[in-house]
Amino acid sequence: MTSSALNALKKPVIHPAWLRITHWLNALAVVVMILSGWRIYNASPIFPFHIPNAWTLGGWLGGALQWHFAAMWLLVFNGLVYLLMNTGSGRLWKKFLPLRPAEVIQDMLKALRGKLQHDSLDHYNAVQKLAYVSVILDLILLVVSGLAIWKSVQLPVLRDLMGGYDNARIVHFCAMAFLVAFIAVHVIMVALVPRTLLAMLRGR
């Protein structure tokens, strides 16, 4: 074994294998759900615009629904594993909490001035904590509002919590828009700090 390989093995594990696997499976499920969801939206838009068909998945409404539901099950079960492992291992509390408003504002101002550092990959700043906690809650909202749309008759309580079927569609769309914005910012940040991608691939 070469010295570089030995040095790599000596580096502490930042992201365990279970985290990397669930992360990439969640990413796959989310991308498929967004693209197929755009095709479903185009079949009955709730706002005065359409998503370009070239950006959608499924080819037609029936095909898009099949892709959407297949990815939904992957997201739900894989997401549950992600949450249970994060909670059971204590990683959820260690990485994302506490989340203090004053620290978020302070780090946000640093980020706007270009002075927010990324010295350690195993420590999240307050802005990152807020972003990751927000996207976890947003994914939960997407699942809940999606169920209210899919099983509107069977789950009337859930539908009513969303403010009715039409409001559930609006909530679902807005939650999707937030997720797309998160992905866009996330990709930009990875491009600016590429070692975060290497850590999510190799764990170290």
PDB file of C-alpha atoms in Angstrom:
ATOM      1  CA  MET A   1       0.000   0.000   0.000  1.00  0.00           C
ATOM      2  CA  THR A   2       1.361   3.408  -0.970  1.00  0.00           C
ATOM      3  CA  SER A   3       1.996   6.177   1.525  1.00  0.00           C
ATOM      4  CA  SER A   4      -0.756   8.320  -0.015  1.00  0.00           C
ATOM      5  CA  ALA A   5      -3.248   5.496   0.465  1.00  0.00           C
ATOM      6  CA  LEU A   6      -2.139   5.059   4.059  1.00  0.00           C
ATOM      7  CA  ASN A   7      -2.504   8.775   4.678  1.00  0.00           C
ATOM      8  CA  ALA A   8      -6.021   8.658   3.212  1.00  0.00           C
ATOM      9  CA  LEU A   9      -6.980   5.838   5.565  1.00  0.00           C
ATOM     10  CA  LYS A  10      -5.658   7.784   8.541  1.00  0.00           C
ATOM     11  CA  LYS A  11      -7.993  10.710   7.818  1.00  0.00           C
ATOM     12  CA  PRO A  12     -11.103  10.696  10.025  1.00  0.00           C
ATOM     13  CA  VAL A  13     -14.392   9.603   8.486  1.00  0.00           C
ATOM     14  CA  ILE A  14     -16.573  12.661   7.943  1.00  0.00           C
ATOM     15  CA  HIS A  15     -19.551  10.930   6.330  1.00  0.00           C
ATOM     16  CA  PRO A  16     -20.176   7.256   7.228  1.00  0.00           C
ATOM     17  CA  ALA A  17     -21.197   4.822   4.490  1.00  0.00           C
ATOM     18  CA  TRP A  18     -24.882   4.770   5.493  1.00  0.00           C
ATOM     19  CA  LEU A  19     -25.038   8.562   5.191  1.00  0.00           C
ATOM     20  CA  ARG A  20     -23.437   8.616   1.756  1.00  0.00           C
ATOM     21  CA  ILE A  21     -25.720   5.867   0.446  1.00  0.00           C
ATOM     22  CA  THR A  22     -28.918   7.463   1.746  1.00  0.00           C
ATOM     23  CA  HIS A  23     -27.770  10.894   0.544  1.00  0.00           C
ATOM     24  CA  TRP A  24     -27.283   9.777  -3.049  1.00  0.00           C
ATOM     25  CA  LEU A  25     -30.470   7.689  -3.086  1.00  0.00           C
ATOM     26  CA  ASN A  26     -32.400  10.690  -1.761  1.00  0.00           C
ATOM     27  CA  ALA A  27     -30.796  12.851  -4.450  1.00  0.00           C
ATOM     28  CA  LEU A  28     -31.867  10.381  -7.159  1.00  0.00           C
ATOM     29  CA  ALA A  29     -35.416  10.166  -5.814  1.00  0.00           C
ATOM     30  CA  VAL A  30     -35.734  13.946  -5.528  1.00  0.00           C
ATOM     31  CA  VAL A  31     -34.518  14.607  -9.084  1.00  0.00           C
ATOM     32  CA  VAL A  32     -36.906  12.006 -10.533  1.00  0.00           C
ATOM     33  CA  MET A  33     -39.812  13.376  -8.494  1.00  0.00           C
ATOM     34  CA  ILE A  34     -39.140  16.973  -9.518  1.00  0.00           C
ATOM     35  CA  LEU A  35     -38.863  16.216 -13.247  1.00  0.00           C
ATOM     36  CA  SER A  36     -41.891  13.912 -13.306  1.00  0.00           C
ATOM     37  CA  GLY A  37     -43.787  16.334 -11.063  1.00  0.00           C
ATOM     38  CA  TRP A  38     -43.257  19.100 -13.604  1.00  0.00           C
ATOM     39  CA  ARG A  39     -44.882  16.931 -16.281  1.00  0.00           C
ATOM     40  CA  ILE A  40     -47.823  16.226 -13.927  1.00  0.00           C
ATOM     41  CA  TYR A  41     -48.118  19.963 -13.227  1.00  0.00           C
ATOM     42  CA  ASN A  42     -48.268  20.717 -16.967  1.00  0.00           C
ATOM     43  CA  ALA A  43     -51.288  18.407 -17.296  1.00  0.00           C
ATOM     44  CA  SER A  44     -53.246  20.687 -14.948  1.00  0.00           C
ATOM     45  CA  PRO A  45     -51.299  23.873 -14.120  1.00  0.00           C
ATOM     46  CA  ILE A  46     -52.276  25.906 -11.080  1.00  0.00           C
ATOM     47  CA  PHE A  47     -50.344  29.014 -12.164  1.00  0.00           C
ATOM     48  CA  PRO A  48     -50.389  30.815 -15.555  1.00  0.00           C
ATOM     49  CA  PHE A  49     -47.252  29.128 -16.884  1.00  0.00           C
ATOM     50  CA  HIS A  50     -45.989  25.726 -18.038  1.00  0.00           C
ATOM     51  CA  ILE A  51     -42.687  23.981 -17.404  1.00  0.00           C
ATOM     52  CA  PRO A  52     -40.804  23.356 -20.684  1.00  0.00           C
ATOM     53  CA  ASN A  53     -41.459  19.748 -21.697  1.00  0.00           C
ATOM     54  CA  ALA A  54     -37.738  19.236 -22.308  1.00  0.00           C
ATOM     55  CA  TRP A  55     -37.206  19.655 -18.556  1.00  0.00           C
ATOM     56  CA  THR A  56     -39.774  17.020 -17.610  1.00  0.00           C
ATOM     57  CA  LEU A  57     -39.797  13.251 -17.239  1.00  0.00           C
ATOM     58  CA  GLY A  58     -42.418  10.702 -18.211  1.00  0.00           C
ATOM     59  CA  GLY A  59     -43.400  11.728 -21.740  1.00  0.00           C
ATOM     60  CA  TRP A  60     -47.097  11.893 -20.841  1.00  0.00           C
ATOM     61  CA  LEU A  61     -49.250  12.148 -17.711  1.00  0.00           C
ATOM     62  CA  GLY A  62     -49.498   8.387 -17.104  1.00  0.00           C
ATOM     63  CA  GLY A  63     -45.767   7.872 -17.547  1.00  0.00           C
ATOM     64  CA  ALA A  64     -44.956  10.816 -15.305  1.00  0.00           C
ATOM     65  CA  LEU A  65     -47.243   9.460 -12.572  1.00  0.00           C
ATOM     66  CA  GLN A  66     -45.483   6.078 -12.715  1.00  0.00           C
ATOM     67  CA  TRP A  67     -42.062   7.725 -12.344  1.00  0.00           C
ATOM     68  CA  HIS A  68     -43.378  10.001  -9.587  1.00  0.00           C
ATOM     69  CA  PHE A  69     -44.842   7.209  -7.467  1.00  0.00           C
ATOM     70  CA  ALA A  70     -41.816   4.948  -7.944  1.00  0.00           C
ATOM     71  CA  ALA A  71     -39.495   7.729  -6.754  1.00  0.00           C
ATOM     72  CA  MET A  72     -41.916   8.588  -3.940  1.00  0.00           C
ATOM     73  CA  TRP A  73     -41.535   5.149  -2.352  1.00  0.00           C
ATOM     74  CA  LEU A  74     -37.758   5.371  -2.651  1.00  0.00           C
ATOM     75  CA  LEU A  75     -37.782   8.815  -1.029  1.00  0.00           C
ATOM     76  CA  VAL A  76     -40.099   7.751   1.808  1.00  0.00           C
ATOM     77  CA  PHE A  77     -38.312   4.544   2.795  1.00  0.00           C
ATOM     78  CA  ASN A  78     -34.805   5.844   2.201  1.00  0.00           C
ATOM     79  CA  GLY A  79     -35.698   9.101   3.960  1.00  0.00           C
ATOM     80  CA  LEU A  80     -36.930   7.163   6.983  1.00  0.00           C
ATOM     81  CA  VAL A  81     -33.645   5.247   7.126  1.00  0.00           C
ATOM     82  CA  TYR A  82     -31.764   8.562   6.883  1.00  0.00           C
ATOM     83  CA  LEU A  83     -33.767  10.121   9.730  1.00  0.00           C
ATOM     84  CA  LEU A  84     -33.604   7.033  11.956  1.00  0.00           C
ATOM     85  CA  MET A  85     -29.861   6.613  11.474  1.00  0.00           C
ATOM     86  CA  ASN A  86     -29.219  10.312  12.060  1.00  0.00           C
ATOM     87  CA  THR A  87     -31.347  10.293  15.194  1.00  0.00           C
ATOM     88  CA  GLY A  88     -30.117   6.970  16.563  1.00  0.00           C
ATOM     89  CA  SER A  89     -26.456   7.802  16.023  1.00  0.00           C
ATOM     90  CA  GLY A  90     -26.831  11.239  17.593  1.00  0.00           C
ATOM     91  CA  ARG A  91     -25.597  12.857  14.385  1.00  0.00           C
ATOM     92  CA  LEU A  92     -28.784  14.895  14.002  1.00  0.00           C
ATOM     93  CA  TRP A  93     -28.239  16.713  17.289  1.00  0.00           C
ATOM     94  CA  LYS A  94     -24.475  16.982  16.884  1.00  0.00           C
ATOM     95  CA  LYS A  95     -24.446  18.368  13.342  1.00  0.00           C
ATOM     96  CA  PHE A  96     -27.600  20.444  13.075  1.00  0.00           C
ATOM     97  CA  LEU A  97     -28.347  21.648  16.598  1.00  0.00           C
ATOM     98  CA  PRO A  98     -28.448  23.960  18.396  1.00  0.00           C
ATOM     99  CA  LEU A  99     -29.711  26.377  15.791  1.00  0.00           C
ATOM    100  CA  ARG A 100     -29.608  29.908  17.203  1.00  0.00           C
ATOM    101  CA  PRO A 101     -31.107  32.861  15.258  1.00  0.00           C
ATOM    102  CA  ALA A 102     -28.278  35.199  16.290  1.00  0.00           C
ATOM    103  CA  GLU A 103     -25.665  32.793  14.899  1.00  0.00           C
ATOM    104  CA  VAL A 104     -27.664  32.373  11.667  1.00  0.00           C
ATOM    105  CA  ILE A 105     -27.794  36.155  11.156  1.00  0.00           C
ATOM    106  CA  GLN A 106     -24.101  36.520  11.972  1.00  0.00           C
ATOM    107  CA  ASP A 107     -23.050  33.786   9.534  1.00  0.00           C
ATOM    108  CA  MET A 108     -25.460  35.052   6.890  1.00  0.00           C
ATOM    109  CA  LEU A 109     -23.844  38.500   7.034  1.00  0.00           C
ATOM    110  CA  LYS A 110     -20.418  36.873   6.741  1.00  0.00           C
ATOM    111  CA  ALA A 111     -21.615  34.909   3.710  1.00  0.00           C
ATOM    112  CA  LEU A 112     -22.932  38.055   2.028  1.00  0.00           C
ATOM    113  CA  ARG A 113     -19.537  39.685   2.557  1.00  0.00           C
ATOM    114  CA  GLY A 114     -17.732  36.604   1.251  1.00  0.00           C
ATOM    115  CA  LYS A 115     -16.062  35.986   4.607  1.00  0.00           C
ATOM    116  CA  LEU A 116     -17.808  32.764   5.654  1.00  0.00           C
ATOM    117  CA  GLN A 117     -15.106  30.102   5.935  1.00  0.00           C
ATOM    118  CA  HIS A 118     -15.320  26.360   5.241  1.00  0.00           C
ATOM    119  CA  ASP A 119     -12.215  25.288   7.127  1.00  0.00           C
ATOM    120  CA  SER A 120     -13.650  22.060   8.555  1.00  0.00           C
ATOM    121  CA  LEU A 121     -15.924  19.706   6.628  1.00  0.00           C
ATOM    122  CA  ASP A 122     -17.071  17.940   9.795  1.00  0.00           C
ATOM    123  CA  HIS A 123     -18.554  21.143  11.247  1.00  0.00           C
ATOM    124  CA  TYR A 124     -21.517  23.041   9.811  1.00  0.00           C
ATOM    125  CA  ASN A 125     -21.890  26.776  10.227  1.00  0.00           C
ATOM    126  CA  ALA A 126     -25.254  28.211  11.274  1.00  0.00           C
ATOM    127  CA  VAL A 127     -26.323  28.933   7.679  1.00  0.00           C
ATOM    128  CA  GLN A 128     -25.640  25.335   6.673  1.00  0.00           C
ATOM    129  CA  LYS A 129     -27.517  24.050   9.715  1.00  0.00           C
ATOM    130  CA  LEU A 130     -30.531  26.180   8.828  1.00  0.00           C
ATOM    131  CA  ALA A 131     -30.414  25.064   5.189  1.00  0.00           C
ATOM    132  CA  TYR A 132     -30.207  21.343   6.003  1.00  0.00           C
ATOM    133  CA  VAL A 133     -32.874  21.454   8.719  1.00  0.00           C
ATOM    134  CA  SER A 134     -35.127  23.476   6.401  1.00  0.00           C
ATOM    135  CA  VAL A 135     -34.766  21.030   3.513  1.00  0.00           C
ATOM    136  CA  ILE A 136     -35.493  18.050   5.783  1.00  0.00           C
ATOM    137  CA  LEU A 137     -38.697  19.754   6.958  1.00  0.00           C
ATOM    138  CA  ASP A 138     -39.502  20.726   3.370  1.00  0.00           C
ATOM    139  CA  LEU A 139     -39.181  17.107   2.198  1.00  0.00           C
ATOM    140  CA  ILE A 140     -41.558  16.039   4.978  1.00  0.00           C
ATOM    141  CA  LEU A 141     -44.009  18.743   3.843  1.00  0.00           C
ATOM    142  CA  LEU A 142     -43.689  17.505   0.250  1.00  0.00           C
ATOM    143  CA  VAL A 143     -44.581  13.960   1.290  1.00  0.00           C
ATOM    144  CA  VAL A 144     -47.507  15.071   3.474  1.00  0.00           C
ATOM    145  CA  SER A 145     -48.957  17.459   0.874  1.00  0.00           C
ATOM    146  CA  GLY A 146     -48.386  14.847  -1.832  1.00  0.00           C
ATOM    147  CA  LEU A 147     -50.387  12.307   0.174  1.00  0.00           C
ATOM    148  CA  ALA A 148     -53.155  14.884   0.616  1.00  0.00           C
ATOM    149  CA  ILE A 149     -53.308  15.239  -3.180  1.00  0.00           C
ATOM    150  CA  TRP A 150     -52.926  11.543  -4.024  1.00  0.00           C
ATOM    151  CA  LYS A 151     -55.312  10.187  -1.384  1.00  0.00           C
ATOM    152  CA  SER A 152     -57.574  13.194  -0.977  1.00  0.00           C
ATOM    153  CA  VAL A 153     -60.729  11.112  -0.382  1.00  0.00           C
ATOM    154  CA  GLN A 154     -59.072   8.461   1.805  1.00  0.00           C
ATOM    155  CA  LEU A 155     -57.212  11.004   3.943  1.00  0.00           C
ATOM    156  CA  PRO A 156     -59.720  13.840   4.507  1.00  0.00           C
ATOM    157  CA  VAL A 157     -58.052  14.997   7.731  1.00  0.00           C
ATOM    158  CA  LEU A 158     -54.732  15.422   5.920  1.00  0.00           C
ATOM    159  CA  ARG A 159     -56.495  17.186   3.054  1.00  0.00           C
ATOM    160  CA  ASP A 160     -58.236  19.561   5.456  1.00  0.00           C
ATOM    161  CA  LEU A 161     -54.950  20.296   7.243  1.00  0.00           C
ATOM    162  CA  MET A 162     -53.621  21.468   3.881  1.00  0.00           C
ATOM    163  CA  GLY A 163     -56.651  23.739   3.464  1.00  0.00           C
ATOM    164  CA  GLY A 164     -58.369  21.557   0.877  1.00  0.00           C
ATOM    165  CA  TYR A 165     -57.283  19.800  -2.316  1.00  0.00           C
ATOM    166  CA  ASP A 166     -56.478  22.937  -4.324  1.00  0.00           C
ATOM    167  CA  ASN A 167     -54.481  24.463  -1.475  1.00  0.00           C
ATOM    168  CA  ALA A 168     -52.619  21.172  -1.052  1.00  0.00           C
ATOM    169  CA  ARG A 169     -51.497  21.462  -4.686  1.00  0.00           C
ATOM    170  CA  ILE A 170     -50.245  24.998  -4.050  1.00  0.00           C
ATOM    171  CA  VAL A 171     -48.412  23.909  -0.888  1.00  0.00           C
ATOM    172  CA  HIS A 172     -46.883  20.994  -2.800  1.00  0.00           C
ATOM    173  CA  PHE A 173     -45.734  23.261  -5.628  1.00  0.00           C
ATOM    174  CA  CYS A 174     -44.250  25.872  -3.282  1.00  0.00           C
ATOM    175  CA  ALA A 175     -42.424  23.172  -1.309  1.00  0.00           C
ATOM    176  CA  MET A 176     -41.062  21.849  -4.595  1.00  0.00           C
ATOM    177  CA  ALA A 177     -39.909  25.345  -5.594  1.00  0.00           C
ATOM    178  CA  PHE A 178     -38.065  25.687  -2.270  1.00  0.00           C
ATOM    179  CA  LEU A 179     -36.390  22.324  -2.860  1.00  0.00           C
ATOM    180  CA  VAL A 180     -35.273  23.344  -6.356  1.00  0.00           C
ATOM    181  CA  ALA A 181     -33.831  26.586  -4.941  1.00  0.00           C
ATOM    182  CA  PHE A 182     -31.987  24.593  -2.266  1.00  0.00           C
ATOM    183  CA  ILE A 183     -30.539  22.231  -4.884  1.00  0.00           C
ATOM    184  CA  ALA A 184     -29.380  25.162  -7.033  1.00  0.00           C
ATOM    185  CA  VAL A 185     -27.604  26.842  -4.095  1.00  0.00           C
ATOM    186  CA  HIS A 186     -26.226  23.483  -2.928  1.00  0.00           C
ATOM    187  CA  VAL A 187     -24.717  22.752  -6.353  1.00  0.00           C
ATOM    188  CA  ILE A 188     -23.175  26.232  -6.505  1.00  0.00           C
ATOM    189  CA  MET A 189     -21.620  25.796  -3.063  1.00  0.00           C
ATOM    190  CA  VAL A 190     -20.239  22.390  -4.035  1.00  0.00           C
ATOM    191  CA  ALA A 191     -18.691  23.968  -7.131  1.00  0.00           C
ATOM    192  CA  LEU A 192     -17.080  26.635  -4.934  1.00  0.00           C
ATOM    193  CA  VAL A 193     -15.865  24.079  -2.354  1.00  0.00           C
ATOM    194  CA  PRO A 194     -15.335  20.861  -4.396  1.00  0.00           C
ATOM    195  CA  ARG A 195     -13.777  18.952  -1.485  1.00  0.00           C
ATOM    196  CA  THR A 196     -17.283  18.691  -0.004  1.00  0.00           C
ATOM    197  CA  LEU A 197     -18.227  16.505  -2.985  1.00  0.00           C
ATOM    198  CA  LEU A 198     -15.142  14.334  -2.521  1.00  0.00           C
ATOM    199  CA  ALA A 199     -16.028  13.875   1.131  1.00  0.00           C
ATOM    200  CA  MET A 200     -19.567  12.782   0.217  1.00  0.00           C
ATOM    201  CA  LEU A 201     -18.116  10.300  -2.292  1.00  0.00           C
ATOM    202  CA  ARG A 202     -15.229   8.912  -0.237  1.00  0.00           C
ATOM    203  CA  GLY A 203     -16.392   9.645   3.277  1.00  0.00           C
ATOM    204  CA  ARG A 204     -13.053  11.240   4.230  1.00  0.00           C
TER     205      ARG A 204
END
